[in-house]
Short mmCIF file of C-alpha atoms and ligand atoms in Angstrom, two decimals:
data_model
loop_
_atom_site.label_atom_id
_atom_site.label_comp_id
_atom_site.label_asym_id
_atom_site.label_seq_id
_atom_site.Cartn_x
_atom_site.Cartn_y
_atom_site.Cartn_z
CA UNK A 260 84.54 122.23 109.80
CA UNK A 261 85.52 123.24 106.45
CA UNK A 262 83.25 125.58 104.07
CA UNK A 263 80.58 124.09 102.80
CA UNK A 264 82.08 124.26 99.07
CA UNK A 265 84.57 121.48 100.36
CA UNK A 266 81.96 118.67 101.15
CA UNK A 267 79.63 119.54 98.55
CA UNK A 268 82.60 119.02 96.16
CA UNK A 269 83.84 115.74 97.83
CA UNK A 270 79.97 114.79 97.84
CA UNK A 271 80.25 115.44 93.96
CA UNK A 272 83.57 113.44 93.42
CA UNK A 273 82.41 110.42 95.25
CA UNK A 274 78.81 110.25 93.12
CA UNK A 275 80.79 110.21 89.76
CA UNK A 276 82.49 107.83 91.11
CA UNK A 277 80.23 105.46 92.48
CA UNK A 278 77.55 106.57 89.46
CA UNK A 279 74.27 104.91 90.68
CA UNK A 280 72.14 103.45 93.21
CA UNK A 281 72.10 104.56 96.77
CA UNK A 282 74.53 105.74 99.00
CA UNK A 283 74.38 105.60 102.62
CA UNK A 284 76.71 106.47 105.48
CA UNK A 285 76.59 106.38 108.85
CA UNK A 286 77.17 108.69 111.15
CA UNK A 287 78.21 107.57 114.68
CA UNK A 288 75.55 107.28 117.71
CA UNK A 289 76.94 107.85 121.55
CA UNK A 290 77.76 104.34 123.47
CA UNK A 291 76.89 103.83 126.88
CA UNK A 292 79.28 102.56 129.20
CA UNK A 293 77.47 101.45 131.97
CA UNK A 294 73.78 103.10 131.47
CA UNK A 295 72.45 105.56 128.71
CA UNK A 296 73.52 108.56 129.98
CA UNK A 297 77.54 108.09 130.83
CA UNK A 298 79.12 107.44 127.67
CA UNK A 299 82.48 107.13 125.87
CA UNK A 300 83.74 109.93 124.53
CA UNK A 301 82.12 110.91 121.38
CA UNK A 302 83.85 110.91 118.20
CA UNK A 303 82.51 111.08 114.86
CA UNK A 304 83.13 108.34 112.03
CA UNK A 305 85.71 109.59 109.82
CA UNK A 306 84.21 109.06 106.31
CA UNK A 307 80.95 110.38 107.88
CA UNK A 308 83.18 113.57 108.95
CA UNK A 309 85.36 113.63 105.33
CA UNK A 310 81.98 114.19 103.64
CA UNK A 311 79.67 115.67 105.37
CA UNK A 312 81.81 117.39 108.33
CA UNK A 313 79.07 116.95 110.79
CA UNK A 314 80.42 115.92 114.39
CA UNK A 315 76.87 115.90 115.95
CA UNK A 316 76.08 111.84 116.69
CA UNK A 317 73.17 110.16 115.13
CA UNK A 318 72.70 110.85 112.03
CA UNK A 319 73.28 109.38 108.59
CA UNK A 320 73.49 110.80 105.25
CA UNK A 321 72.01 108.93 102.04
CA UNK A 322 73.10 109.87 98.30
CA UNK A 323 70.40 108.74 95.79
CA UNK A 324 72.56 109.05 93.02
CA UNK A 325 70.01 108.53 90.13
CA UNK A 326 67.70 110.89 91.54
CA UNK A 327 70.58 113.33 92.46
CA UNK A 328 69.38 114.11 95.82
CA UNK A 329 71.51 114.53 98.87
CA UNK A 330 69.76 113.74 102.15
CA UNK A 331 70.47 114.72 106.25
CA UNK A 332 68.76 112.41 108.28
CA UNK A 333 68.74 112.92 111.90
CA UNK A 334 66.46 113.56 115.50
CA UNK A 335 65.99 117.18 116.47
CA UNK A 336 66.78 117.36 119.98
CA UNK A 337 63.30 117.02 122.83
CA UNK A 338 63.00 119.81 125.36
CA UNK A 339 64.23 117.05 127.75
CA UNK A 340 67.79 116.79 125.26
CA UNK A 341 68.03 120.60 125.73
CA UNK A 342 67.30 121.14 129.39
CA UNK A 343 69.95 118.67 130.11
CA UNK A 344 72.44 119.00 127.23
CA UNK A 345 72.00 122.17 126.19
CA UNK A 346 70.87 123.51 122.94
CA UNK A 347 72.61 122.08 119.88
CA UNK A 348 72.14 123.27 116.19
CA UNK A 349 68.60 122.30 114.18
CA UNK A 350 69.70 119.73 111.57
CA UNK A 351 68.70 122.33 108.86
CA UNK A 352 71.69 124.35 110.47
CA UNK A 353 74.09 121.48 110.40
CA UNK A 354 72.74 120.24 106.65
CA UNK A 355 73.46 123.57 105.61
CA UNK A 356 76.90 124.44 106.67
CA UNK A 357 77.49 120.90 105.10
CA UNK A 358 76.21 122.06 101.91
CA UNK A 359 73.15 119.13 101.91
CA UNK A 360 70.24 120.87 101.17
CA UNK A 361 67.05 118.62 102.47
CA UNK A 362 67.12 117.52 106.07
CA UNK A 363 64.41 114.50 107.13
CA UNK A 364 63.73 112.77 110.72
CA UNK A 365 66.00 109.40 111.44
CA UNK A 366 63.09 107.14 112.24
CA UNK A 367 61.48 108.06 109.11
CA UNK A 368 65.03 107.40 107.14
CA UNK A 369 64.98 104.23 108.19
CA UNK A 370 61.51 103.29 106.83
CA UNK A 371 62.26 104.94 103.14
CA UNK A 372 65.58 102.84 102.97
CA UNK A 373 63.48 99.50 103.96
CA UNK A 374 61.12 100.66 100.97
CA UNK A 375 63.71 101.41 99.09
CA UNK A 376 65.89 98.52 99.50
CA UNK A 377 62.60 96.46 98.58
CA UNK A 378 62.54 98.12 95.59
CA UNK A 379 65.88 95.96 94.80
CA UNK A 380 68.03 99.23 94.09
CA UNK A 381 71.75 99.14 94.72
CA UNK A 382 72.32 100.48 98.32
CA UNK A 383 75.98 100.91 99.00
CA UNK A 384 77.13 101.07 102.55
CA UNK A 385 80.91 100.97 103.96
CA UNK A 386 82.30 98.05 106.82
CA UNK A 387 80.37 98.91 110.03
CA UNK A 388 82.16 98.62 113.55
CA UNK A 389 79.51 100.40 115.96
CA UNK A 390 76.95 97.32 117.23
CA UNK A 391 73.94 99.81 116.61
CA UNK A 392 75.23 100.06 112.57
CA UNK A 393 75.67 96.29 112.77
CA UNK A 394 72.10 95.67 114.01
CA UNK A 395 70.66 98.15 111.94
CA UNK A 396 72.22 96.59 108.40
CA UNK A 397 71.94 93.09 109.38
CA UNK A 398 68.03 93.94 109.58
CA UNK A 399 67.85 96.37 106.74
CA UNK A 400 70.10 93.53 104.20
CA UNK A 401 67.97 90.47 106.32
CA UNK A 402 71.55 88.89 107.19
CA UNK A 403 73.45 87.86 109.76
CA UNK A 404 75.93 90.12 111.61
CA UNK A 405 78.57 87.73 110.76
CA UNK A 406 77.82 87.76 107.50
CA UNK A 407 77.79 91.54 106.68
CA UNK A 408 80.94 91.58 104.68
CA UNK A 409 79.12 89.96 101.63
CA UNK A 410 76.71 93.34 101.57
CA UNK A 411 79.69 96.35 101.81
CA UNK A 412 80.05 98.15 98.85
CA UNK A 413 83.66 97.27 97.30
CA UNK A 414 82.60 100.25 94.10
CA UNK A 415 82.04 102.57 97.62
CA UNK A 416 84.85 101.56 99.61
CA UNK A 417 87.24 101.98 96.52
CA UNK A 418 85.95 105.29 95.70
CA UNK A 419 86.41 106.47 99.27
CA UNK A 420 89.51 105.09 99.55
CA UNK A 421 90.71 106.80 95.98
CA UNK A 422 89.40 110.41 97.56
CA UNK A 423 90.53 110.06 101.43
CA UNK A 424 94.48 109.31 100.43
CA UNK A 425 95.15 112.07 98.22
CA UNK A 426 95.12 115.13 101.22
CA UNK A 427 93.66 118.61 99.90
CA UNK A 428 95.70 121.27 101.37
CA UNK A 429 93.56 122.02 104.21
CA UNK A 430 93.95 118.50 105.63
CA UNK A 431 97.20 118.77 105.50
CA UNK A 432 97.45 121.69 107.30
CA UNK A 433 94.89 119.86 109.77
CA UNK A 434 97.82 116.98 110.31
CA UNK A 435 100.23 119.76 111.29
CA UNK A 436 98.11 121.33 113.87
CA UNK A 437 97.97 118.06 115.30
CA UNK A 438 101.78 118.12 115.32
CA UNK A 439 102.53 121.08 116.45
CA UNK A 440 100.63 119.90 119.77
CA UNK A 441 102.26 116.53 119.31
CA UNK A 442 105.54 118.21 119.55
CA UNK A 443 105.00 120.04 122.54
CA UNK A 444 104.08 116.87 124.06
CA UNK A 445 106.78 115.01 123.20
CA UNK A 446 108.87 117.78 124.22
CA UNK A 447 107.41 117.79 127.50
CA UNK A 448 107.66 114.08 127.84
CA UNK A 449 110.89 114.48 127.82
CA UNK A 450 111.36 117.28 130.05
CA UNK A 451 109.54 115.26 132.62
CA UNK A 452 111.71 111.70 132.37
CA UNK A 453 113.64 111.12 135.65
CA UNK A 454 114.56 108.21 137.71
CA UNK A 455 111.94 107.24 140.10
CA UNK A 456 108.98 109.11 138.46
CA UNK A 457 105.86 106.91 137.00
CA UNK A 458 105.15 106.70 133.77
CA UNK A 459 101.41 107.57 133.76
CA UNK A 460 102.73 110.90 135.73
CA UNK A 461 104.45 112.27 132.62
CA UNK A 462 101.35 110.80 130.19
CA UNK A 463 99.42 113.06 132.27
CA UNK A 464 101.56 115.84 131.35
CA UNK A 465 101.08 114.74 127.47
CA UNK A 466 96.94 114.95 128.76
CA UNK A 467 97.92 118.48 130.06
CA UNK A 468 99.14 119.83 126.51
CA UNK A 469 96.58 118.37 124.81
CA UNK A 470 93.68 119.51 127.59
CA UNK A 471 95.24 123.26 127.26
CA UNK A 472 94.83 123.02 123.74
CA UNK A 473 91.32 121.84 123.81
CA UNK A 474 92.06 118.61 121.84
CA UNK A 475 91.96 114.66 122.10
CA UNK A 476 95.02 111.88 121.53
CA UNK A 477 94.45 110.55 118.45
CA UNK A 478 94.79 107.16 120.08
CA UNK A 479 95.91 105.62 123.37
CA UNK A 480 99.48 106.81 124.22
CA UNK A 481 101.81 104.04 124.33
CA UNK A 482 104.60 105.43 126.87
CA UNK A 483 106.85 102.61 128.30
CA UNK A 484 109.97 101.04 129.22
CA UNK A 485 108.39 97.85 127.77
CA UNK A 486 108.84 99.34 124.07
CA UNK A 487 109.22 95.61 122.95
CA UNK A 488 106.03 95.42 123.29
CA UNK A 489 104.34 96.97 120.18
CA UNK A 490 101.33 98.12 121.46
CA UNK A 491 101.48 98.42 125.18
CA UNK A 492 98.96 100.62 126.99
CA UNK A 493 100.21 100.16 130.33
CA UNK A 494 101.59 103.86 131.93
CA UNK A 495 102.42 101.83 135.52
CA UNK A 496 105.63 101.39 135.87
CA UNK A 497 108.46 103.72 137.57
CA UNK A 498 111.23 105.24 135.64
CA UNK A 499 114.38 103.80 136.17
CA UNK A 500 117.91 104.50 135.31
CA UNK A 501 119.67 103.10 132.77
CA UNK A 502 116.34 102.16 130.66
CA UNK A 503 114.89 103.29 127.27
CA UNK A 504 111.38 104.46 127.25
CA UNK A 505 109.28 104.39 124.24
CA UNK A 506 106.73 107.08 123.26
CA UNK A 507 104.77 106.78 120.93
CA UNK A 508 101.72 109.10 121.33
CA UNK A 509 100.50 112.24 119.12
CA UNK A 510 97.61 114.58 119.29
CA UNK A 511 94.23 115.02 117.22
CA UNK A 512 93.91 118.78 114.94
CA UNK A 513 90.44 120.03 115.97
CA UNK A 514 88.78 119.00 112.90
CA UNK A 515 89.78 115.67 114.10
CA UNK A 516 93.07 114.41 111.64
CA UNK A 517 95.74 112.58 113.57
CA UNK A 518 99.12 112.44 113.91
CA UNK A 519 101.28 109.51 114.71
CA UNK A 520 105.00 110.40 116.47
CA UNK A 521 107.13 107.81 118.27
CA UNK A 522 110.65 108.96 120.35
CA UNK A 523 112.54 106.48 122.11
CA UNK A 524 115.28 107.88 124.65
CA UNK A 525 117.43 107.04 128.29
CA UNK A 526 115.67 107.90 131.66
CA UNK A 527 118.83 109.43 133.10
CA UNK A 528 119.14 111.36 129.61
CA UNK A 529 122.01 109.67 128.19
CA UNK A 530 122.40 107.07 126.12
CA UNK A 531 124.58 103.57 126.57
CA UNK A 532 127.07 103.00 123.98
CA UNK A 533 124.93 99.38 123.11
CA UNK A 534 121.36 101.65 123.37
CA UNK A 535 122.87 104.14 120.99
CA UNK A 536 124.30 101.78 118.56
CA UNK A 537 120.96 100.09 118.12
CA UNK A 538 119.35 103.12 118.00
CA UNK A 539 121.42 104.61 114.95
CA UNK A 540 120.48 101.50 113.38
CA UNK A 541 116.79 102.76 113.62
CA UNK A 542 117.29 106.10 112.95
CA UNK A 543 119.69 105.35 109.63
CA UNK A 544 116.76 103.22 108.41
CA UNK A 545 114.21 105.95 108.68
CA UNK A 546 116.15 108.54 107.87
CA UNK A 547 117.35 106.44 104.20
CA UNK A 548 113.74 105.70 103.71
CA UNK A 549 112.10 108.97 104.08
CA UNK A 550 114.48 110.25 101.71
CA UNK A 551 113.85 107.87 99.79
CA UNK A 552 110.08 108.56 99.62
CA UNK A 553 108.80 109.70 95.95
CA UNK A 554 105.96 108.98 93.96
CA UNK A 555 105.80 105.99 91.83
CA UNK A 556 107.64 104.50 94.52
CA UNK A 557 105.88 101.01 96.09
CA UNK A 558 105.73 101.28 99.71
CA UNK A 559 106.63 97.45 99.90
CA UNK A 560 109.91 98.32 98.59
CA UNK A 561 110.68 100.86 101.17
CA UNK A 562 109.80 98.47 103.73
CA UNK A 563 112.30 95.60 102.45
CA UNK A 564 115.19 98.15 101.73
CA UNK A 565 114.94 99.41 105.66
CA UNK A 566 114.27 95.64 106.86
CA UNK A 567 118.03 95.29 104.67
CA UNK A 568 119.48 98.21 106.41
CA UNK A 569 118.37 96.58 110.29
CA UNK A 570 119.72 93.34 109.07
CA UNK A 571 122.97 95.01 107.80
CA UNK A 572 123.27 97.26 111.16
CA UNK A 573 122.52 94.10 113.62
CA UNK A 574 124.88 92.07 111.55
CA UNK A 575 127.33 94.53 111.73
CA UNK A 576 127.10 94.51 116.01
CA UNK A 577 127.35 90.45 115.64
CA UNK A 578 123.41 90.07 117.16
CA UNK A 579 122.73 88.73 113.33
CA UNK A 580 125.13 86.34 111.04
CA UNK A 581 125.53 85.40 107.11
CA UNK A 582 124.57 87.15 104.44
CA UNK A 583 121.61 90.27 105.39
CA UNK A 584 120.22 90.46 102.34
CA UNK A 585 119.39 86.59 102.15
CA UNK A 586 118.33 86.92 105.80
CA UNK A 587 115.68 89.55 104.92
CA UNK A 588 114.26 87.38 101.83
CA UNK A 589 114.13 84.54 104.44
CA UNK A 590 112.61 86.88 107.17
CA UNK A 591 114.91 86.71 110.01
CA UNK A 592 115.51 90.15 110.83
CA UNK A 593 111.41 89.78 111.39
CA UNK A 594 112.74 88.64 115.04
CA UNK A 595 113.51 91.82 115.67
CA UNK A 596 111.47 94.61 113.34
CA UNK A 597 107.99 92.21 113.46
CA UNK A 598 105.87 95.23 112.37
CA UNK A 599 105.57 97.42 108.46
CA UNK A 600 107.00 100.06 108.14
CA UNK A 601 104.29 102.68 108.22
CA UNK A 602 100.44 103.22 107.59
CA UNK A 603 98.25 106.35 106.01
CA UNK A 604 97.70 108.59 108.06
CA UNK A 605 94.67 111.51 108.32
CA UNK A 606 91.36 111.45 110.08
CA UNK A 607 91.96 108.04 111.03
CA UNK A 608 95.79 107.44 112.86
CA UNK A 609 95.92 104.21 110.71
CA UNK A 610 93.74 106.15 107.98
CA UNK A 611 90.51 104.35 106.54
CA UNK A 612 91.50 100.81 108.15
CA UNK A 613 87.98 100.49 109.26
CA UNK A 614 87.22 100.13 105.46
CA UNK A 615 90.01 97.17 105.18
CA UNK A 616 93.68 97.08 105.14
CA UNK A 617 94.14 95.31 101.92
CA UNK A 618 91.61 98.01 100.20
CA UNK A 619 93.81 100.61 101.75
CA UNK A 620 97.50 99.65 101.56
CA UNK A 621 96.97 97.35 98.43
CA UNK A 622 96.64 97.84 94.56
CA UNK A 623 94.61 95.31 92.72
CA UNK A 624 96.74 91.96 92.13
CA UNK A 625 99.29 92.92 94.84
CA UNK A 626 99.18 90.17 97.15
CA UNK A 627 99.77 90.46 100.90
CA UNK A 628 102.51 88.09 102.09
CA UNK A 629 101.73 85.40 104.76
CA UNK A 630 105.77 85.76 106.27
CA UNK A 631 105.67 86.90 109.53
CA UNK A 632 106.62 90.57 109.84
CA UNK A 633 106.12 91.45 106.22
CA UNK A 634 102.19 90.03 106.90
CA UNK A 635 102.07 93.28 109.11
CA UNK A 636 102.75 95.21 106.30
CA UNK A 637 99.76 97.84 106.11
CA UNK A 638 100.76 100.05 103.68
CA UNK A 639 102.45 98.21 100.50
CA UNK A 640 101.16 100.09 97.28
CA UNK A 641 102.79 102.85 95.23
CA UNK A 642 103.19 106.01 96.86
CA UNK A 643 101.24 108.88 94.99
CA UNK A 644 101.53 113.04 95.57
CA UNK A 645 99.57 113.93 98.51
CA UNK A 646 99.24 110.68 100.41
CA UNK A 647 100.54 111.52 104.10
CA UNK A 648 101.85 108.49 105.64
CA UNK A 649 103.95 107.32 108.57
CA UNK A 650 107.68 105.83 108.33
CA UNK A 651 108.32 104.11 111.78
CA UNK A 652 111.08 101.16 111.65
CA UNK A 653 111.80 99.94 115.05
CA UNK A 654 114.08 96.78 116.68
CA UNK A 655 112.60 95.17 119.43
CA UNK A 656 113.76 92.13 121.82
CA UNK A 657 111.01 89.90 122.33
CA UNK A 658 112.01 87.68 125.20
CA UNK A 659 109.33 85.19 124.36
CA UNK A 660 109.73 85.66 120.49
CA UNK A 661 113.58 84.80 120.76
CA UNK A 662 113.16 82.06 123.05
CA UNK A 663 110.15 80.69 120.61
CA UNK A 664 112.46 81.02 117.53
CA UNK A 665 115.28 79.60 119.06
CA UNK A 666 113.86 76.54 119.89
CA UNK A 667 112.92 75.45 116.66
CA UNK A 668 116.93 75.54 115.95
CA UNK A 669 115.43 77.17 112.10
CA UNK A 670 116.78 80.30 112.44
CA UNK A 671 120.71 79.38 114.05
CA UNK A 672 122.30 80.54 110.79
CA UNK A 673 121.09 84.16 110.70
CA UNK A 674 120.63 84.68 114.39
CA UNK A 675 123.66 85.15 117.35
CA UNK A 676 121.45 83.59 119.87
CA UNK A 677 123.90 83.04 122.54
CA UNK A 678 124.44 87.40 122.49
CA UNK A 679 120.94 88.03 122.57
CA UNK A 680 121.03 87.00 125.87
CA UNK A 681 122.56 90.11 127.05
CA UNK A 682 120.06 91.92 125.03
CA UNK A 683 116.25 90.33 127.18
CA UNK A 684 115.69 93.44 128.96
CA UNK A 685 116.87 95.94 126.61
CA UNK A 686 113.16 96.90 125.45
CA UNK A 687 112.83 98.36 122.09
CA UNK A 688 113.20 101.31 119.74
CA UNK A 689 111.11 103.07 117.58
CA UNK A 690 111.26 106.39 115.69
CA UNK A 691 108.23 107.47 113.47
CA UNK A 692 107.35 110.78 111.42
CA UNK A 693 104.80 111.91 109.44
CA UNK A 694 105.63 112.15 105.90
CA UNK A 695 103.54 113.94 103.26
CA UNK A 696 104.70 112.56 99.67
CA UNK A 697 105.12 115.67 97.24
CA UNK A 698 106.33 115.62 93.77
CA UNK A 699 109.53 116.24 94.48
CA UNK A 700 110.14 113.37 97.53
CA UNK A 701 108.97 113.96 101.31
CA UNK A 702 107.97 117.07 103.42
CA UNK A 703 108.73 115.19 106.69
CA UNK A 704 105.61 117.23 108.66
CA UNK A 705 107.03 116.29 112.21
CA UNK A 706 111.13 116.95 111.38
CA UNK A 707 111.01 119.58 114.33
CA UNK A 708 110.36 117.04 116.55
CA UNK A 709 113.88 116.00 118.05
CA UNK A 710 115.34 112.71 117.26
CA UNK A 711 119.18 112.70 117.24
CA UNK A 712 121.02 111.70 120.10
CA UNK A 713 122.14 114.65 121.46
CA UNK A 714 119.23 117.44 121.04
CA UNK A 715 117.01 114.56 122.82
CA UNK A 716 119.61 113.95 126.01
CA UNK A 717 119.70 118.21 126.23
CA UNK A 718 116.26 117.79 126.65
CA UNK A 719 115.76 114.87 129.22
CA UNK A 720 114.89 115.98 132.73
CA UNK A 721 114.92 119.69 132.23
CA UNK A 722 111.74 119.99 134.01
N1 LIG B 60 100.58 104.45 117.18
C1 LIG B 60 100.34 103.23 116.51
C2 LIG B 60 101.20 103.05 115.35
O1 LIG B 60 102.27 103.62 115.29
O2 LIG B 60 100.88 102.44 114.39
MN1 MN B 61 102.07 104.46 113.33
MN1 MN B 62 102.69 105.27 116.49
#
């Protein structure tokens, strides 16, 4: 974790912020997955971990603000927890290497907050996900589950927001820990790509890197041949010649920020003359719109201006038709770039979503469009010095998505439906970074990761 001084002052920040009433957050408990003992892999909640830096699970930490007390509450470990887990650090330990200074059993928490919350004082708590949190604030607020969302603080979840995208230094440096490991797997992924080897055999070299350097994906690894599929988690196919694969996969820093790095190249380690021509599209588009990354800029704009560029490029091959810039207002090049154009990034990969995307990626009064593609639009407000973000344009060819549009007959004027034909089992591309937005423009944090044609078919199958 950090020194102390850092959470104590975040602690500070966030109660001038939020000024009065109580504060409460939850700390993540273990989750079984089949009986008590066998459990998911443990991972602290991130706001938990931004202000308190405790990983331990099980415990929760309450702010009374007009008192100006700071409270640990939490289970010292039984004889039984330390003959068979070992010996873990008193909470007086953990409270004060977090700065807090009183410490006070869980069970006993509970029962103050009740008396408390009876008392009719503010109590503001962020969006829930684990089902214990949901059980316990559905009882604590007397309402139902599915009605939780009227009780979350929107004064709490602002001022979190606020402090979590604006990076100190030290996270920062945290993201580039995680890619420096991100790069070696990458790099490795690479190495490893040959005709006739399975997928999941070179993610378990990525599970190698990260294993030797004693830390976790920051999310499932999404390495395929299916890259038109945005989010696929399937490793089981067998490399073949003449495909793309998609990688998009990046390690955790061992306090636990993210990174978030996608690489699409050949199997046999050379691209097509068609794969490369789409993929310059993709890689003009990001490249344009990180340097075109400042402060002051809105992120929506960025997003629209490397939709334009797609539209251009795939009008330019003949795969689109008319005018590209009226085709992006209308959302056609959406058939092909479906997704935003980045997200926040930090101890979350898509940082602080848990807390809601619209809080996150939107100013007050900016409204999130309902058009397809731009509705996936995460990240749409004004960029600001120190937020750390990705910038990941992609095309894809949706087989069901083109043959969907094309037979509504809606989109004929803007779309070359008769060539996408040759295009249903080309896959997709995607290239993403991690950007850190300075005063001057954008410290691309992952720009030693290769992306240009030629360093990445040097690389393929060197293993
Ligand atoms: N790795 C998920 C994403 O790029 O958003
Ligand atoms: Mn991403
Ligand atoms: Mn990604």
């Amino acid at each position: 974790m950090f020194p102390a001084e850092t959470y104590i002052r975040r602690r500070e920040e966030l109660a001038q912020k939020v000024e009065s009433g109580i504060i409460l957050l939850l700390g993540n408990d273990v989750s079984p997955i089949n009986y008590n003992t066998n459990i998911y892999p443990f991972r602290q909640d991130s706001s938990f971990l931004y202000f308190s830096g405790i990983r331990e699970p099980a415990n929760f930490l309450v702010m009374d603000l007009d008192e100006g007390k700071t409270t640990l509450y939490g289970y010292e470990q039984s004889m039984d927890d330390i003959v068979w887990e070992g010996e873990r650090a008193p909470l007086a330990v953990q409270a004060e290497l977090a700065g807090i200074p009183s410490v006070q059993d869980i069970e006993f928490g509970a029962g103050f907050l009740l008396t408390e919350s009876m008392k009719e004082r503010t109590i503001h708590v962020l969006p829930a996900y684990q089902e214990k949190h949901l059980h316990f604030l559905a009882k604590f607020f007397a309402a139902e589950i599915k009605n939780l969302e009227a009780v979350y603080s929107h004064r709490l979840i602002e001022a979190v927001v606020s402090q979590r995208s604006v990076k100190e230094v030290q996270e920062v440096d945290e993201i580039r820990k995680a890619i420096a490991v991100s790069d070696l797997m990458h790099r490795e992924a690479m190495a490893h790509c040959k005709d006739g080897i399975k997928e999941q055999a070179v993610v378990a070299q990525m599970d190698r890197i990260c294993g030797e350097n004693g830390v976790n994906m920051a999310y499932a690894p999404i390495f395929t041949q299916r890259g038109e599929i945005l989010h696929n988690n399937m490793h089981n196919a067998i490399l073949k010649d003449g495909n793309l694969v998609l990688n998009d996969s990046g390690a955790e820093s061992p306090f636990h920020y993210g990174s978030d790095i996608t690489r699409t190249f050949p199997v046999n380690g050379s691209f097509s003359d068609r794969q490369k021509d789409i993929y310059s599209i993709v890689l003009k588009a990001q490249q344009e719109m990180i340097g075109a990354v400042m402060p002051g800029i809105p992120f929506a704009d960025l997003h629209n201006r490397a939709s334009e560029i797609i539209a251009v490029g795939l009008t330019e091959l003949g795969i689109m038709k008319g005018d590209p810039k009226e085709a992006v207002s209308k959302g056609a090049h959406a058939l092909f770039f479906p997704h935003g154009l980045g997200h926040f990034l930090g101890l979350d990969v898509h940082d602080m979503e848990g807390l809601g995307e619209d809080f996150v990626g939107y100013s007050e009064g900016q409204e999130r469009s309902e058009q397809f593609g731009l509705n996936h639009l995460r990240l749409a407000k004004e960029l600001k010095e120190g937020f750390v973000l990705t910038v990941e344009p992609g095309i894809y060819f949706i087989p069901k998505l083109i043959d969907g549009w094309k037979s509504t007959g809606a989109w004929k004027d803007f779309i070359n439906f008769e060539m996408l034909e040759d295009y249903r089992e080309f896959g997709g591309i995607r290239l993403e970074d991690n950007i850190l937005v300075t005063s001057i423009g954008a410290d691309n944090l992952s720009a030693s990761i290769p992306n240009m044609p030629e360093e990445i078919e040097a690389l393929i199958g060197t293993a």
